Every structure is written in structure tokens, then in C-alpha cells.
């Protein structure tokens, strides 16, 4: 992979990560989930919020795995 493609991929992954973190902060009402991980989501009252938080947390995990492998 060329350097420019690699940097472009890194930028895109970082944008996806920022979006996922923003959504998690909105769903959880704070950034406390960053310290506690998915355990924090069980404390959310609404099952829809729990599902959304798990979705975005899963996205972050995938993004981190991709970043690690490139």
C-alpha cells in the first residue's frame, strides 16, 4: 500500500473513531464509558441506548484492530 493510501486510510479510521466516540458520549451522557468499557452500558436505563452503545463500542473495537494491523 502506498504511503498516501495508508495515510488516507488512517484519516478515515480516525474520523470513524471520532464519530463513534461522539455517539457514545451522547448515548452515555459522559465519557465515563472510556474508563469502564462496555460494563458501563449495562447501567443505561433504556434498552435502545444499550444497543446503540454496544454497536458503537463494537465499531471502536474493529477500528482499533484495523489500526493495529496496518
mmCIF file of N, CA and C in Angstrom:
data_model
loop_
_atom_site.group_PDB
_atom_site.id
_atom_site.type_symbol
_atom_site.label_atom_id
_atom_site.label_comp_id
_atom_site.label_asym_id
_atom_site.label_seq_id
_atom_site.Cartn_x
_atom_site.Cartn_y
_atom_site.Cartn_z
ATOM 1 N N UNK A 1 0.856 -1.169 0.000
ATOM 2 C CA UNK A 1 0.000 0.000 0.000
ATOM 3 C C UNK A 1 0.900 1.229 0.000
ATOM 4 N N UNK A 2 0.565 2.175 -0.834
ATOM 5 C CA UNK A 2 1.363 3.395 -0.918
ATOM 6 C C UNK A 2 1.186 4.233 0.353
ATOM 7 N N UNK A 3 2.112 5.124 0.560
ATOM 8 C CA UNK A 3 2.088 5.984 1.742
ATOM 9 C C UNK A 3 0.844 6.857 1.761
ATOM 10 N N UNK A 4 0.472 7.398 0.599
ATOM 11 C CA UNK A 4 -0.703 8.273 0.559
ATOM 12 C C UNK A 4 -1.987 7.496 0.850
ATOM 13 N N UNK A 5 -2.084 6.271 0.343
ATOM 14 C CA UNK A 5 -3.272 5.456 0.623
ATOM 15 C C UNK A 5 -3.318 5.069 2.091
ATOM 16 N N UNK A 6 -2.167 4.765 2.649
ATOM 17 C CA UNK A 6 -2.093 4.404 4.055
ATOM 18 C C UNK A 6 -2.512 5.571 4.939
ATOM 19 N N UNK A 7 -2.024 6.759 4.638
ATOM 20 C CA UNK A 7 -2.396 7.943 5.422
ATOM 21 C C UNK A 7 -3.877 8.273 5.269
ATOM 22 N N UNK A 8 -4.397 8.085 4.073
ATOM 23 C CA UNK A 8 -5.818 8.310 3.825
ATOM 24 C C UNK A 8 -6.661 7.330 4.644
ATOM 25 N N UNK A 9 -6.252 6.073 4.675
ATOM 26 C CA UNK A 9 -6.959 5.066 5.466
ATOM 27 C C UNK A 9 -6.912 5.416 6.941
ATOM 28 N N UNK A 10 -5.753 5.820 7.427
ATOM 29 C CA UNK A 10 -5.621 6.218 8.830
ATOM 30 C C UNK A 10 -6.537 7.396 9.163
ATOM 31 N N UNK A 11 -6.622 8.371 8.254
ATOM 32 C CA UNK A 11 -7.511 9.521 8.459
ATOM 33 C C UNK A 11 -8.966 9.087 8.522
ATOM 34 N N UNK A 12 -9.356 8.208 7.616
ATOM 35 C CA UNK A 12 -10.741 7.728 7.601
ATOM 36 C C UNK A 12 -11.063 6.960 8.877
ATOM 37 N N UNK A 13 -10.146 6.104 9.308
ATOM 38 C CA UNK A 13 -10.362 5.351 10.542
ATOM 39 C C UNK A 13 -10.472 6.285 11.736
ATOM 40 N N UNK A 14 -9.654 7.316 11.766
ATOM 41 C CA UNK A 14 -9.718 8.276 12.861
ATOM 42 C C UNK A 14 -11.050 9.029 12.854
ATOM 43 N N UNK A 15 -11.553 9.375 11.676
ATOM 44 C CA UNK A 15 -12.867 10.025 11.585
ATOM 45 C C UNK A 15 -13.975 9.108 12.073
ATOM 46 N N UNK A 16 -13.908 7.821 11.705
ATOM 47 C CA UNK A 16 -14.902 6.855 12.185
ATOM 48 C C UNK A 16 -14.827 6.725 13.704
ATOM 49 N N UNK A 17 -13.616 6.702 14.238
ATOM 50 C CA UNK A 17 -13.442 6.575 15.689
ATOM 51 C C UNK A 17 -14.006 7.799 16.408
ATOM 52 N N UNK A 18 -13.749 8.987 15.886
ATOM 53 C CA UNK A 18 -14.284 10.212 16.499
ATOM 54 C C UNK A 18 -15.804 10.199 16.497
ATOM 55 N N UNK A 19 -16.394 9.779 15.376
ATOM 56 C CA UNK A 19 -17.854 9.717 15.292
ATOM 57 C C UNK A 19 -18.408 8.728 16.305
ATOM 58 N N UNK A 20 -17.778 7.564 16.411
ATOM 59 C CA UNK A 20 -18.245 6.548 17.359
ATOM 60 C C UNK A 20 -18.123 7.057 18.791
ATOM 61 N N UNK A 21 -17.017 7.721 19.113
ATOM 62 C CA UNK A 21 -16.838 8.255 20.466
ATOM 63 C C UNK A 21 -17.857 9.344 20.767
ATOM 64 N N UNK A 22 -18.134 10.207 19.798
ATOM 65 C CA UNK A 22 -19.154 11.244 20.000
ATOM 66 C C UNK A 22 -20.520 10.622 20.260
ATOM 67 N N UNK A 23 -20.864 9.609 19.487
ATOM 68 C CA UNK A 23 -22.147 8.939 19.681
ATOM 69 C C UNK A 23 -22.208 8.274 21.051
ATOM 70 N N UNK A 24 -21.124 7.638 21.459
ATOM 71 C CA UNK A 24 -21.088 7.007 22.781
ATOM 72 C C UNK A 24 -21.224 8.049 23.888
ATOM 73 N N UNK A 25 -20.559 9.179 23.737
ATOM 74 C CA UNK A 25 -20.686 10.246 24.731
ATOM 75 C C UNK A 25 -22.124 10.744 24.805
ATOM 76 N N UNK A 26 -22.789 10.855 23.661
ATOM 77 C CA UNK A 26 -24.186 11.305 23.637
ATOM 78 C C UNK A 26 -25.104 10.278 24.286
ATOM 79 N N UNK A 27 -24.920 9.031 23.945
ATOM 80 C CA UNK A 27 -25.782 7.971 24.489
ATOM 81 C C UNK A 27 -25.580 7.820 25.995
ATOM 82 N N UNK A 28 -24.320 7.855 26.421
ATOM 83 C CA UNK A 28 -23.998 7.621 27.830
ATOM 84 C C UNK A 28 -24.104 8.871 28.689
ATOM 85 N N UNK A 29 -24.102 10.028 28.055
ATOM 86 C CA UNK A 29 -24.206 11.274 28.807
ATOM 87 C C UNK A 29 -22.877 11.754 29.365
ATOM 88 N N UNK A 30 -21.806 11.018 29.136
ATOM 89 C CA UNK A 30 -20.474 11.419 29.576
ATOM 90 C C UNK A 30 -19.443 10.531 28.900
ATOM 91 N N UNK A 31 -18.188 10.785 29.212
ATOM 92 C CA UNK A 31 -17.122 9.956 28.646
ATOM 93 C C UNK A 31 -16.649 8.899 29.648
ATOM 94 N N UNK A 32 -17.408 8.677 30.689
ATOM 95 C CA UNK A 32 -17.044 7.688 31.710
ATOM 96 C C UNK A 32 -16.911 6.282 31.130
ATOM 97 N N UNK A 33 -17.638 5.997 30.070
ATOM 98 C CA UNK A 33 -17.555 4.688 29.420
ATOM 99 C C UNK A 33 -16.136 4.371 28.965
ATOM 100 N N UNK A 34 -15.317 5.398 28.689
ATOM 101 C CA UNK A 34 -13.944 5.172 28.229
ATOM 102 C C UNK A 34 -13.112 4.479 29.305
ATOM 103 N N UNK A 35 -13.414 4.745 30.568
ATOM 104 C CA UNK A 35 -12.697 4.106 31.671
ATOM 105 C C UNK A 35 -13.279 2.743 32.033
ATOM 106 N N UNK A 36 -14.577 2.599 31.889
ATOM 107 C CA UNK A 36 -15.244 1.371 32.323
ATOM 108 C C UNK A 36 -15.519 0.383 31.198
ATOM 109 N N UNK A 37 -15.481 0.840 29.965
ATOM 110 C CA UNK A 37 -15.764 -0.057 28.837
ATOM 111 C C UNK A 37 -17.234 -0.409 28.753
ATOM 112 N N UNK A 38 -17.503 -1.569 28.152
ATOM 113 C CA UNK A 38 -18.892 -1.944 27.899
ATOM 114 C C UNK A 38 -19.674 -2.243 29.170
ATOM 115 N N UNK A 39 -19.000 -2.416 30.298
ATOM 116 C CA UNK A 39 -19.690 -2.651 31.574
ATOM 117 C C UNK A 39 -20.577 -1.454 31.916
ATOM 118 N N UNK A 40 -20.149 -0.274 31.528
ATOM 119 C CA UNK A 40 -20.914 0.942 31.783
ATOM 120 C C UNK A 40 -22.282 0.900 31.109
ATOM 121 N N UNK A 41 -22.369 0.242 29.957
ATOM 122 C CA UNK A 41 -23.606 0.250 29.175
ATOM 123 C C UNK A 41 -24.744 -0.467 29.888
ATOM 124 N N UNK A 42 -24.411 -1.444 30.724
ATOM 125 C CA UNK A 42 -25.448 -2.164 31.469
ATOM 126 C C UNK A 42 -26.181 -1.255 32.444
ATOM 127 N N UNK A 43 -25.573 -0.138 32.793
ATOM 128 C CA UNK A 43 -26.202 0.795 33.732
ATOM 129 C C UNK A 43 -27.166 1.757 33.046
ATOM 130 N N UNK A 44 -27.172 1.752 31.717
ATOM 131 C CA UNK A 44 -28.108 2.615 30.999
ATOM 132 C C UNK A 44 -29.527 2.090 31.189
ATOM 133 N N UNK A 45 -30.484 2.996 31.267
ATOM 134 C CA UNK A 45 -31.855 2.623 31.571
ATOM 135 C C UNK A 45 -32.627 2.099 30.367
ATOM 136 N N UNK A 46 -32.346 2.618 29.216
ATOM 137 C CA UNK A 46 -33.104 2.321 28.001
ATOM 138 C C UNK A 46 -32.399 1.229 27.191
ATOM 139 N N UNK A 47 -33.130 0.186 26.820
ATOM 140 C CA UNK A 47 -32.527 -0.905 26.045
ATOM 141 C C UNK A 47 -32.064 -0.437 24.668
ATOM 142 N N UNK A 48 -32.720 0.583 24.118
ATOM 143 C CA UNK A 48 -32.288 1.138 22.831
ATOM 144 C C UNK A 48 -30.925 1.817 22.973
ATOM 145 N N UNK A 49 -30.729 2.516 24.086
ATOM 146 C CA UNK A 49 -29.437 3.155 24.334
ATOM 147 C C UNK A 49 -28.344 2.103 24.529
ATOM 148 N N UNK A 50 -28.672 1.031 25.222
ATOM 149 C CA UNK A 50 -27.706 -0.046 25.433
ATOM 150 C C UNK A 50 -27.291 -0.641 24.091
ATOM 151 N N UNK A 51 -28.251 -0.883 23.235
ATOM 152 C CA UNK A 51 -27.960 -1.452 21.913
ATOM 153 C C UNK A 51 -27.095 -0.499 21.086
ATOM 154 N N UNK A 52 -27.433 0.776 21.119
ATOM 155 C CA UNK A 52 -26.670 1.769 20.360
ATOM 156 C C UNK A 52 -25.245 1.877 20.901
ATOM 157 N N UNK A 53 -25.098 1.876 22.208
ATOM 158 C CA UNK A 53 -23.774 1.956 22.824
ATOM 159 C C UNK A 53 -22.938 0.734 22.462
ATOM 160 N N UNK A 54 -23.541 -0.443 22.509
ATOM 161 C CA UNK A 54 -22.818 -1.662 22.143
ATOM 162 C C UNK A 54 -22.396 -1.630 20.678
ATOM 163 N N UNK A 55 -23.247 -1.103 19.814
ATOM 164 C CA UNK A 55 -22.925 -1.005 18.393
ATOM 165 C C UNK A 55 -21.693 -0.125 18.177
ATOM 166 N N UNK A 56 -21.703 1.071 18.755
ATOM 167 C CA UNK A 56 -20.599 1.997 18.549
ATOM 168 C C UNK A 56 -19.332 1.526 19.260
ATOM 169 N N UNK A 57 -19.471 0.865 20.385
ATOM 170 C CA UNK A 57 -18.299 0.313 21.064
ATOM 171 C C UNK A 57 -17.680 -0.793 20.209
ATOM 172 N N UNK A 58 -18.522 -1.596 19.577
ATOM 173 C CA UNK A 58 -18.037 -2.619 18.658
ATOM 174 C C UNK A 58 -17.305 -2.010 17.481
ATOM 175 N N UNK A 59 -17.835 -0.907 16.964
ATOM 176 C CA UNK A 59 -17.148 -0.207 15.875
ATOM 177 C C UNK A 59 -15.752 0.242 16.311
ATOM 178 N N UNK A 60 -15.654 0.787 17.511
ATOM 179 C CA UNK A 60 -14.354 1.229 18.009
ATOM 180 C C UNK A 60 -13.372 0.063 18.121
ATOM 181 N N UNK A 61 -13.869 -1.074 18.563
ATOM 182 C CA UNK A 61 -13.001 -2.245 18.677
ATOM 183 C C UNK A 61 -12.477 -2.673 17.313
ATOM 184 N N UNK A 62 -13.350 -2.675 16.319
ATOM 185 C CA UNK A 62 -12.946 -3.045 14.955
ATOM 186 C C UNK A 62 -11.935 -2.033 14.413
ATOM 187 N N UNK A 63 -12.187 -0.762 14.623
ATOM 188 C CA UNK A 63 -11.268 0.288 14.162
ATOM 189 C C UNK A 63 -9.890 0.091 14.790
ATOM 190 N N UNK A 64 -9.859 -0.205 16.086
ATOM 191 C CA UNK A 64 -8.579 -0.410 16.759
ATOM 192 C C UNK A 64 -7.852 -1.635 16.223
ATOM 193 N N UNK A 65 -8.582 -2.683 15.919
ATOM 194 C CA UNK A 65 -7.962 -3.878 15.335
ATOM 195 C C UNK A 65 -7.376 -3.588 13.963
ATOM 196 N N UNK A 66 -8.102 -2.821 13.162
ATOM 197 C CA UNK A 66 -7.593 -2.464 11.836
ATOM 198 C C UNK A 66 -6.355 -1.591 11.959
ATOM 199 N N UNK A 67 -6.390 -0.595 12.858
ATOM 200 C CA UNK A 67 -5.235 0.272 13.060
ATOM 201 C C UNK A 67 -4.019 -0.531 13.488
ATOM 202 N N UNK A 68 -4.221 -1.511 14.337
ATOM 203 C CA UNK A 68 -3.120 -2.337 14.826
ATOM 204 C C UNK A 68 -2.497 -3.170 13.717
ATOM 205 N N UNK A 69 -3.316 -3.579 12.771
ATOM 206 C CA UNK A 69 -2.819 -4.475 11.720
ATOM 207 C C UNK A 69 -2.212 -3.753 10.521
ATOM 208 N N UNK A 70 -2.338 -2.423 10.463
ATOM 209 C CA UNK A 70 -1.728 -1.704 9.326
ATOM 210 C C UNK A 70 -0.428 -1.041 9.714
#
